[in-house]
PDB file of C-alpha atoms and ligand atoms in Angstrom:
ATOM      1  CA  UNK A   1     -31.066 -22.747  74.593  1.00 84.00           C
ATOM      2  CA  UNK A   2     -29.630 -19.542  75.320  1.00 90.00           C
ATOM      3  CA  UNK A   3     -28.850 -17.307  72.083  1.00 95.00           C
ATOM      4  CA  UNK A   4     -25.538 -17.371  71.170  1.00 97.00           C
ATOM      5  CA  UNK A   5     -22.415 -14.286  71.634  1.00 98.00           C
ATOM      6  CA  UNK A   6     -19.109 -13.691  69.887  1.00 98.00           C
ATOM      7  CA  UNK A   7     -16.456 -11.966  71.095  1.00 98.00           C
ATOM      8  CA  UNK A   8     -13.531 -11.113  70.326  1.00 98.00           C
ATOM      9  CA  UNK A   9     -10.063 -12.864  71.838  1.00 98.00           C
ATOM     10  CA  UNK A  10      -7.566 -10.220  70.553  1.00 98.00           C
ATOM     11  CA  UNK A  11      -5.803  -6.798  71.372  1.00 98.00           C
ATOM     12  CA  UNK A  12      -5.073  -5.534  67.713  1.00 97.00           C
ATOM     13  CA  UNK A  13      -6.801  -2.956  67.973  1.00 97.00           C
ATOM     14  CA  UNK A  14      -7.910  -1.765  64.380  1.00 97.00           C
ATOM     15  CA  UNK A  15      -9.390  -5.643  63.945  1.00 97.00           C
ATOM     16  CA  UNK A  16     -11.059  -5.398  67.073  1.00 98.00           C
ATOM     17  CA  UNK A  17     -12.601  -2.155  66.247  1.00 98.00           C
ATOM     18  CA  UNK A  18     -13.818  -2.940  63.114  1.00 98.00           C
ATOM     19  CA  UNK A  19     -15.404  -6.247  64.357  1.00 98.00           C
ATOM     20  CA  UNK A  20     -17.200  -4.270  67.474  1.00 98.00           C
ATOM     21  CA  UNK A  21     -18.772  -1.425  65.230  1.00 98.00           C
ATOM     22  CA  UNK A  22     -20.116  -3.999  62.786  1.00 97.00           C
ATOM     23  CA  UNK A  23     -21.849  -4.603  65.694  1.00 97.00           C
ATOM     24  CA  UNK A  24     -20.652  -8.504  64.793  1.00 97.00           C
ATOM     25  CA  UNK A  25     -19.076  -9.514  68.736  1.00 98.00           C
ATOM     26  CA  UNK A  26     -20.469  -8.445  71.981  1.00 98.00           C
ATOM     27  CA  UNK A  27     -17.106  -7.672  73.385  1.00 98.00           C
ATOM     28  CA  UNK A  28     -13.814  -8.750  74.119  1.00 98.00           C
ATOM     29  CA  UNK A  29     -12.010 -10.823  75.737  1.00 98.00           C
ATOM     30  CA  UNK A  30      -7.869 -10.682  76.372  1.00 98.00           C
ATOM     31  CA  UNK A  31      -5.223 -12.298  78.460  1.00 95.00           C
ATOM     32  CA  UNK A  32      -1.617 -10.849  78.939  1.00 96.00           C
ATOM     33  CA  UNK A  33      -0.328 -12.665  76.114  1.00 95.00           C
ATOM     34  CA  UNK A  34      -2.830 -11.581  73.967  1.00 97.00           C
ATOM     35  CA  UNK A  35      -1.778  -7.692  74.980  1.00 97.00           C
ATOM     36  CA  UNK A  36       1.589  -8.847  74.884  1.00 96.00           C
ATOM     37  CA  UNK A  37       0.914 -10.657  71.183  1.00 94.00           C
ATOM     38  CA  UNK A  38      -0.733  -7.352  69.912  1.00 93.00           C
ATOM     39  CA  UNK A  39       1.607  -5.076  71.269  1.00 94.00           C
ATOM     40  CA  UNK A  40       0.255  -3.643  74.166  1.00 96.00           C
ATOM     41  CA  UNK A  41       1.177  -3.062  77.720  1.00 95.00           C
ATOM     42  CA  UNK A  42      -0.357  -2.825  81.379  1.00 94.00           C
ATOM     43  CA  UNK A  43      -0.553   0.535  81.237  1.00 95.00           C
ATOM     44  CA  UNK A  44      -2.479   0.996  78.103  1.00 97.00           C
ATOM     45  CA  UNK A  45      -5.193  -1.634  79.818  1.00 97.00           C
ATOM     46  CA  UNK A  46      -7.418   1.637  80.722  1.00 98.00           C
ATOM     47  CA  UNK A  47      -7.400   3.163  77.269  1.00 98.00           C
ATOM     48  CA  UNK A  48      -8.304  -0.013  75.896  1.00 98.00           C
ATOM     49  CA  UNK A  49     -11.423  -0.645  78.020  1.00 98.00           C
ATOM     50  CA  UNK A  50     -12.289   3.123  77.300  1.00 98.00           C
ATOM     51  CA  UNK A  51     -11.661   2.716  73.615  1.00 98.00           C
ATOM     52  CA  UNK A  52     -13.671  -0.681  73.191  1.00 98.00           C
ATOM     53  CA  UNK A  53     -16.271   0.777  75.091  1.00 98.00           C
ATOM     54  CA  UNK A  54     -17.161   3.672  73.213  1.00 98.00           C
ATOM     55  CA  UNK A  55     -16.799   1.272  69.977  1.00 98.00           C
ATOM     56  CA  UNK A  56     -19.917  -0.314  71.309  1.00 98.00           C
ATOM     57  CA  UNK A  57     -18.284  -3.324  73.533  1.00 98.00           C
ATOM     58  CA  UNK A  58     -21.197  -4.560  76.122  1.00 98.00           C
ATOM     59  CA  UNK A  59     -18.393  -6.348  78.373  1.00 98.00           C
ATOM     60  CA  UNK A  60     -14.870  -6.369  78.393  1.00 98.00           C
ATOM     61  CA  UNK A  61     -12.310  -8.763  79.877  1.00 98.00           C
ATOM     62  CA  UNK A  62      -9.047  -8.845  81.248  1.00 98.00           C
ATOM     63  CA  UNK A  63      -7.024 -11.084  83.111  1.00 98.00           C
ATOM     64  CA  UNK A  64      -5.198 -10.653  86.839  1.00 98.00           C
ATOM     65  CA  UNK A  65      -1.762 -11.637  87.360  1.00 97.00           C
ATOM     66  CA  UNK A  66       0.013 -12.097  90.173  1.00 96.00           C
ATOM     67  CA  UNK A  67       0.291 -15.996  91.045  1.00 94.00           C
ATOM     68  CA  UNK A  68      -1.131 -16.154  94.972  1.00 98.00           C
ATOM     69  CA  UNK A  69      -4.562 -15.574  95.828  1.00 98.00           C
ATOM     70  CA  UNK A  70      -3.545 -11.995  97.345  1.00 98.00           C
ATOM     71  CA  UNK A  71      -2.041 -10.516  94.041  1.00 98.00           C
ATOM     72  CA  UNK A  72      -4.888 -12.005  92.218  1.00 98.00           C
ATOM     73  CA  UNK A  73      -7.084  -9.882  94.399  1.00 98.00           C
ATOM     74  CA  UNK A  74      -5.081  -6.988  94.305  1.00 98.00           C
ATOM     75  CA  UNK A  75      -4.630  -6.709  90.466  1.00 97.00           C
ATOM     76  CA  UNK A  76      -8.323  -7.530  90.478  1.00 98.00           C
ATOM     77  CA  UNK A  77      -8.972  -4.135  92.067  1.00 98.00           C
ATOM     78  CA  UNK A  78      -7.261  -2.263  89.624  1.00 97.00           C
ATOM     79  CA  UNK A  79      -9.776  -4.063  86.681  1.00 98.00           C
ATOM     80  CA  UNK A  80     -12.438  -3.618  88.386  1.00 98.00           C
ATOM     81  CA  UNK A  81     -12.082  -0.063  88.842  1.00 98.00           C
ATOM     82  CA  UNK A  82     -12.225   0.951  85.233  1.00 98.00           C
ATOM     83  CA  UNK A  83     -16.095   0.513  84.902  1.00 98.00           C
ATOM     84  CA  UNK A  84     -18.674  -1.479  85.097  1.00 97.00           C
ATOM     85  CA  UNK A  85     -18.657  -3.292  81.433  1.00 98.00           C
ATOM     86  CA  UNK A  86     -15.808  -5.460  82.645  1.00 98.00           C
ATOM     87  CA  UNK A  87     -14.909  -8.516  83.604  1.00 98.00           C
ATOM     88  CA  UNK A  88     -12.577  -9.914  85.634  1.00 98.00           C
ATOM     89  CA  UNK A  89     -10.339 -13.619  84.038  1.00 98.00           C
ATOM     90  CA  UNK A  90      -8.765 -15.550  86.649  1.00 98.00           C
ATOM     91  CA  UNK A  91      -6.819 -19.009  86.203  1.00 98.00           C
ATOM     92  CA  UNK A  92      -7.880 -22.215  86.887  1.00 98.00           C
ATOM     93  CA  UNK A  93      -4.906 -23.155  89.636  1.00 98.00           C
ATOM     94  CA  UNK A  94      -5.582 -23.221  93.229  1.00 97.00           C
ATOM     95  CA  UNK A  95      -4.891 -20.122  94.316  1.00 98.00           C
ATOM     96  CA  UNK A  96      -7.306 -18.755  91.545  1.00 98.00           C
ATOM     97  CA  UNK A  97     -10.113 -20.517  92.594  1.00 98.00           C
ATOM     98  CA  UNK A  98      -9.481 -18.907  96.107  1.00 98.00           C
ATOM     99  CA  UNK A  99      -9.224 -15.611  94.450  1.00 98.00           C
ATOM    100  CA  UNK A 100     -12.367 -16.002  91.884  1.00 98.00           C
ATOM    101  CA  UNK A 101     -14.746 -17.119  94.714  1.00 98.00           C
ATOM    102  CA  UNK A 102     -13.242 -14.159  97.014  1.00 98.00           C
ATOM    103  CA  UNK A 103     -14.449 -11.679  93.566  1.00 98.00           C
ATOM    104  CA  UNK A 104     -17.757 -13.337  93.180  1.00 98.00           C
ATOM    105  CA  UNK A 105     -18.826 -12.973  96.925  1.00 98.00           C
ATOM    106  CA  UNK A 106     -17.876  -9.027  96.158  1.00 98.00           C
ATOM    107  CA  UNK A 107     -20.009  -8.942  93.382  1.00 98.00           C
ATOM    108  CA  UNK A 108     -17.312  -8.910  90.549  1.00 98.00           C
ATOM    109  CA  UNK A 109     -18.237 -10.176  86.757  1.00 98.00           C
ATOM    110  CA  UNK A 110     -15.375 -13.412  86.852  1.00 98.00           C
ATOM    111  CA  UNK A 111     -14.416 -15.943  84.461  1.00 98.00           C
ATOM    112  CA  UNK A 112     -12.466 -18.710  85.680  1.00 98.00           C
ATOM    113  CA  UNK A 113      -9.666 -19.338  82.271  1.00 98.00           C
ATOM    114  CA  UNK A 114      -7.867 -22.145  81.064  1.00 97.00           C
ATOM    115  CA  UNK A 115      -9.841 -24.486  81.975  1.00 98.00           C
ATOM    116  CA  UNK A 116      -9.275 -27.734  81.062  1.00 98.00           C
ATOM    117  CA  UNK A 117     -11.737 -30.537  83.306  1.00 98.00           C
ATOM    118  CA  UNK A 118     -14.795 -31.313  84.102  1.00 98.00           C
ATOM    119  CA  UNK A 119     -14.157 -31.406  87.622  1.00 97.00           C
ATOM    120  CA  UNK A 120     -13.039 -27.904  87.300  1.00 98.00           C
ATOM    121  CA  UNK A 121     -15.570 -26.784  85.618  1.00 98.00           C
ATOM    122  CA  UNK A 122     -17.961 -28.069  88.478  1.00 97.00           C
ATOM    123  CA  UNK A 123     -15.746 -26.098  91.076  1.00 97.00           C
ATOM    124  CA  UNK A 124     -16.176 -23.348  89.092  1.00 98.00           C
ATOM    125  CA  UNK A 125     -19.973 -23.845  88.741  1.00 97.00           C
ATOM    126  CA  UNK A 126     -20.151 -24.028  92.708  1.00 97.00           C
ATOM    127  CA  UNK A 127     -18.688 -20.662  93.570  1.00 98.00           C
ATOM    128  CA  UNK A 128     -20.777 -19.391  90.800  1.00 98.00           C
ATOM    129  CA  UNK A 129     -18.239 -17.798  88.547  1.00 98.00           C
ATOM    130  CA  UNK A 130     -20.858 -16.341  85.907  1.00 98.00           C
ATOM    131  CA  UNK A 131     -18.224 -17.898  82.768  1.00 98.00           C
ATOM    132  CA  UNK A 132     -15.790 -20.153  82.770  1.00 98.00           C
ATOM    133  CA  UNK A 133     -13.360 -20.491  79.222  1.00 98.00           C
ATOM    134  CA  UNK A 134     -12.251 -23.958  78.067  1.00 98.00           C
ATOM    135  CA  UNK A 135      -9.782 -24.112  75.334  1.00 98.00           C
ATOM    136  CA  UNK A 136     -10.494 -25.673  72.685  1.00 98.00           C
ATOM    137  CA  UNK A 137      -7.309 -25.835  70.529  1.00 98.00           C
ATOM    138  CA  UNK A 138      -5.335 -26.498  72.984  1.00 98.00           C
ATOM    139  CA  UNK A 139      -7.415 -29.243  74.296  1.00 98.00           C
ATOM    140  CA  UNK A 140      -6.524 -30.465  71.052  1.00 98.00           C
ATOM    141  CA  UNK A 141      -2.924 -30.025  70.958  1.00 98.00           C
ATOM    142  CA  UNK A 142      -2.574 -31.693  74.525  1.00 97.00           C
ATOM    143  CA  UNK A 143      -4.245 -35.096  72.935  1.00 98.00           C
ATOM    144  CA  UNK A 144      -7.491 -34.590  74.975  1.00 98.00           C
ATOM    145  CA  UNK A 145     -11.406 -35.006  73.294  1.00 98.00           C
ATOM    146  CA  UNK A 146     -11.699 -30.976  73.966  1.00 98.00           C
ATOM    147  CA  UNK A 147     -15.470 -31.220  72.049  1.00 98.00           C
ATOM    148  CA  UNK A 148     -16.234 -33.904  74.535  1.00 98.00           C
ATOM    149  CA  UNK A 149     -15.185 -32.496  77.500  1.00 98.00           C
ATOM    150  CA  UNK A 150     -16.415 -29.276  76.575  1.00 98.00           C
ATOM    151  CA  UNK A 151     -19.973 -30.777  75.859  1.00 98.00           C
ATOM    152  CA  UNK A 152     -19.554 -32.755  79.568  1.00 98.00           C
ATOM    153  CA  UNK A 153     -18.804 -29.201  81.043  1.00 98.00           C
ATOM    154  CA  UNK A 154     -21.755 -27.762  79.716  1.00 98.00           C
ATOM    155  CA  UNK A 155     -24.303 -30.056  80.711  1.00 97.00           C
ATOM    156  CA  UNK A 156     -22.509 -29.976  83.918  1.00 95.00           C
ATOM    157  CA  UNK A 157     -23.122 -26.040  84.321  1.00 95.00           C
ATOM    158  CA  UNK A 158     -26.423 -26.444  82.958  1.00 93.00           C
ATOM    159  CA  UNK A 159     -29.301 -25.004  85.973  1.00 93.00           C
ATOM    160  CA  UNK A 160     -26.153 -23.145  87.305  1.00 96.00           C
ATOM    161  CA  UNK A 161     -25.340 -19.740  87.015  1.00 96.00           C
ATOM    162  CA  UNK A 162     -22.019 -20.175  85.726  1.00 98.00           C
ATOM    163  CA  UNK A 163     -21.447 -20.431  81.543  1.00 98.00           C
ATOM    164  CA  UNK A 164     -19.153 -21.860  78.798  1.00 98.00           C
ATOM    165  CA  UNK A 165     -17.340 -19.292  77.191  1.00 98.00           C
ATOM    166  CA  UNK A 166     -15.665 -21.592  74.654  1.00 98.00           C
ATOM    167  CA  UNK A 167     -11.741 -19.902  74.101  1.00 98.00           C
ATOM    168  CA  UNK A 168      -8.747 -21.664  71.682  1.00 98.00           C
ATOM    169  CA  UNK A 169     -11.839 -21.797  68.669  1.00 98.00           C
ATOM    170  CA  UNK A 170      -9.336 -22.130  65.615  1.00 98.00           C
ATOM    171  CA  UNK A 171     -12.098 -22.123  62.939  1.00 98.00           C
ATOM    172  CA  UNK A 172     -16.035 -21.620  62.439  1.00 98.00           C
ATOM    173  CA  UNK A 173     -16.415 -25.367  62.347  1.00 98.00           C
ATOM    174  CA  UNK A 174     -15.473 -25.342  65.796  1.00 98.00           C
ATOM    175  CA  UNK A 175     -17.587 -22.769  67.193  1.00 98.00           C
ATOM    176  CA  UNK A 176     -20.458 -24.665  65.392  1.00 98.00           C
ATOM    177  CA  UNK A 177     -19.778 -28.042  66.667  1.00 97.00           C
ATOM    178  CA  UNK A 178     -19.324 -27.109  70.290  1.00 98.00           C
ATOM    179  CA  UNK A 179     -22.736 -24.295  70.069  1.00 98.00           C
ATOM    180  CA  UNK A 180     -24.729 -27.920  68.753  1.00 97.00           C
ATOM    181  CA  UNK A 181     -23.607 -29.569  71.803  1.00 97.00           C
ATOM    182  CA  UNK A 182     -25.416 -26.201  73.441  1.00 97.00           C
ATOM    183  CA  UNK A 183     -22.249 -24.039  74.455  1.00 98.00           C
ATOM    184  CA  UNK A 184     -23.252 -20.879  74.474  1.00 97.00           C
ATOM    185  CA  UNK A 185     -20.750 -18.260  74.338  1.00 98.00           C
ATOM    186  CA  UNK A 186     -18.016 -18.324  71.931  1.00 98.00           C
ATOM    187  CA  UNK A 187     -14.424 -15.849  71.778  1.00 98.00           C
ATOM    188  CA  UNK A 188     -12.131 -16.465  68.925  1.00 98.00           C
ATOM    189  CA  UNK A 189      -9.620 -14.952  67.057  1.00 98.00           C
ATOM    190  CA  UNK A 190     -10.522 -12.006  63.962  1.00 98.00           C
ATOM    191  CA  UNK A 191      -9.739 -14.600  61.570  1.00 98.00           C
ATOM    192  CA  UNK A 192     -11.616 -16.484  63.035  1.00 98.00           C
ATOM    193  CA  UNK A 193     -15.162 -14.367  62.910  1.00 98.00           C
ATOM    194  CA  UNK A 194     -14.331 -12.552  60.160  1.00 97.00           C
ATOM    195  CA  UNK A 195     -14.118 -16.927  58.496  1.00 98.00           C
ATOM    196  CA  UNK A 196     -17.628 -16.889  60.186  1.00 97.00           C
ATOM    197  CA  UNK A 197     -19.289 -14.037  58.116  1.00 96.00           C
ATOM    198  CA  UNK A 198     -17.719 -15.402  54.717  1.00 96.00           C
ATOM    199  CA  UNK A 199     -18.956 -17.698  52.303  1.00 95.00           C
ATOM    200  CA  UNK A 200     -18.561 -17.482  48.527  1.00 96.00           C
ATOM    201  CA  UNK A 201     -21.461 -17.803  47.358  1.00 98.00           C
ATOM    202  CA  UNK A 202     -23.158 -15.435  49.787  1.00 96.00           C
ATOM    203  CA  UNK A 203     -20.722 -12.761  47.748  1.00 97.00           C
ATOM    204  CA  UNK A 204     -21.782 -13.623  44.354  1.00 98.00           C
ATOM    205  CA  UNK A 205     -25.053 -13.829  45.321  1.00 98.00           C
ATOM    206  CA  UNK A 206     -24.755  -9.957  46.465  1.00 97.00           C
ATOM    207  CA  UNK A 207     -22.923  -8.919  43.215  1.00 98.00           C
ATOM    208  CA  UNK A 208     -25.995 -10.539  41.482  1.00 97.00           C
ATOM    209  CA  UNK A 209     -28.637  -8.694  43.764  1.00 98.00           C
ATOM    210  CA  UNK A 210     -26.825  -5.328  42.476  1.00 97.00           C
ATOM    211  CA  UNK A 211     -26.396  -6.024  38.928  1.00 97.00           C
ATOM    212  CA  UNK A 212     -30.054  -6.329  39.150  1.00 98.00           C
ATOM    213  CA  UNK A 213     -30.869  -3.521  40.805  1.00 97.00           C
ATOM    214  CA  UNK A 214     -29.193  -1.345  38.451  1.00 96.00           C
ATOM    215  CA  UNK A 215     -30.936  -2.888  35.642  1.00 97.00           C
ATOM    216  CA  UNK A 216     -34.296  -2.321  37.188  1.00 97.00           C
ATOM    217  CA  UNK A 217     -32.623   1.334  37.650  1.00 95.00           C
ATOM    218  CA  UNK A 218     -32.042   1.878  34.399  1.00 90.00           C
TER     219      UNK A 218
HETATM  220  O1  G3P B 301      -8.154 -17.221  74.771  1.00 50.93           O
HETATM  221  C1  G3P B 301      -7.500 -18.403  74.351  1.00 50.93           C
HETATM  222  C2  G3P B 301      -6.387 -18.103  73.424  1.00 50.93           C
HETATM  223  O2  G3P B 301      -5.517 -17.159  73.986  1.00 50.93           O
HETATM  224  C3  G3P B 301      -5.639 -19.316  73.035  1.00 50.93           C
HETATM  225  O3  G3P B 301      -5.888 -19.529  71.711  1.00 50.93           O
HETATM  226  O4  G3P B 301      -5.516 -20.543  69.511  1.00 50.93           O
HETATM  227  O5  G3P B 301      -3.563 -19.654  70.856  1.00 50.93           O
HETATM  228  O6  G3P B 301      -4.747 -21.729  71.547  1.00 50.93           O
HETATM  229  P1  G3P B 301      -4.854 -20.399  70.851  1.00 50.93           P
END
């Protein structure tokens, strides 16, 4: 099984920055509301990539816009030009698909978003977008098995060159339920990870460790 990555799905910057130079998430991922939710705007998209780079992000993602395959293409450029740690998110609709297999014959780092079946997932496995993010939560919240289908898109994309990046993770149980049916890449909100790292009795354990240690010091 491939080893597993976290990254992070926000845009709040100080959160984001703390969790990269733990050295905790291997990058991060955004969408416009996600800029929009933490405040940011278009323009600021090239000090952000700059910024999470030099805080020790190995890839960073952001999403075109535009709605036709052309504007996907041509916001695409403007992402693609701001190094080469990032990745390009495109939407699962028709004209996306155009637009993501158009990127992946140039040689662009694409993940196919919001995706929500199977068969979609195998369309996206065929054009050999390297990720593709299935949402988890809102899976959920439409009434759809999301761990199900997310399992059936992952043995689907299994051999290809195209993998889960899980998205919509509301809490650790979720990333660990969908990483035992073998997904391998998971992006979730700080809370989220920071949920991940914590357990109680992992703290008191540490308290213990140092009361002892300054005993023995004494
Ligand atoms: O990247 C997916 C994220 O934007 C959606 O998460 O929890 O709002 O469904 P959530």
């Amino acid at each position: 099984m491939t080893a597993p990555r976290l990254y992070v799905d926000s845009a709040d910057v100080d959160r984001v920055g703390r969790l990269l130079r733990a050295g905790v998430v291997h990058g991060v991922t955004t969408n416009p509301t996600i800029l929009e939710r933490g405040g940011r705007t278009a323009g600021e998209i090239p000090a952000l990539y700059e910024r999470w780079v030099d805080e020790g992000a190995h890839e960073v993602f952001f999403q075109t816009w535009g709605g036709d395959t052309a504007s996907f293409l041509r916001n695409a450029e403007g992402i693609r030009a701001l190094g080469d740690r990032v990745a390009v998110k495109v939407p699962a609709t028709a004209e996306g698909f155009a637009a993501a297999s158009a990127l992946v014959r140039d040689g662009a780092t694409v993940l196919v978003t919001a995706v929500y079946s199977v068969a979609q997932a195998l369309a996206c496995a065929s054009i050999g977008a390297h990720y593709i993010a299935p949402y988890l939560g809102r899976m959920r919240d439409a009434g759809m098995d999301g761990d199900a289908v997310i399992a059936q898109m992952q043995a689907m994309c299994e051999g290809s060159a195209t993998n889960v990046l899980a998205a919509s993770l509301r809490s650790p149980a979720d990333v660990v339920s969908l990483r035992l049916a073998g997904v391998p890449y998971f992006t979730a909100a700080p809370d989220v990870l920071d949920e991940m790292l914590f357990h109680p009795v992992s703290d008191s354990s540490a308290v213990e460790f140092d009361a002892a240690m300054e005993r023995l010091s004494s």
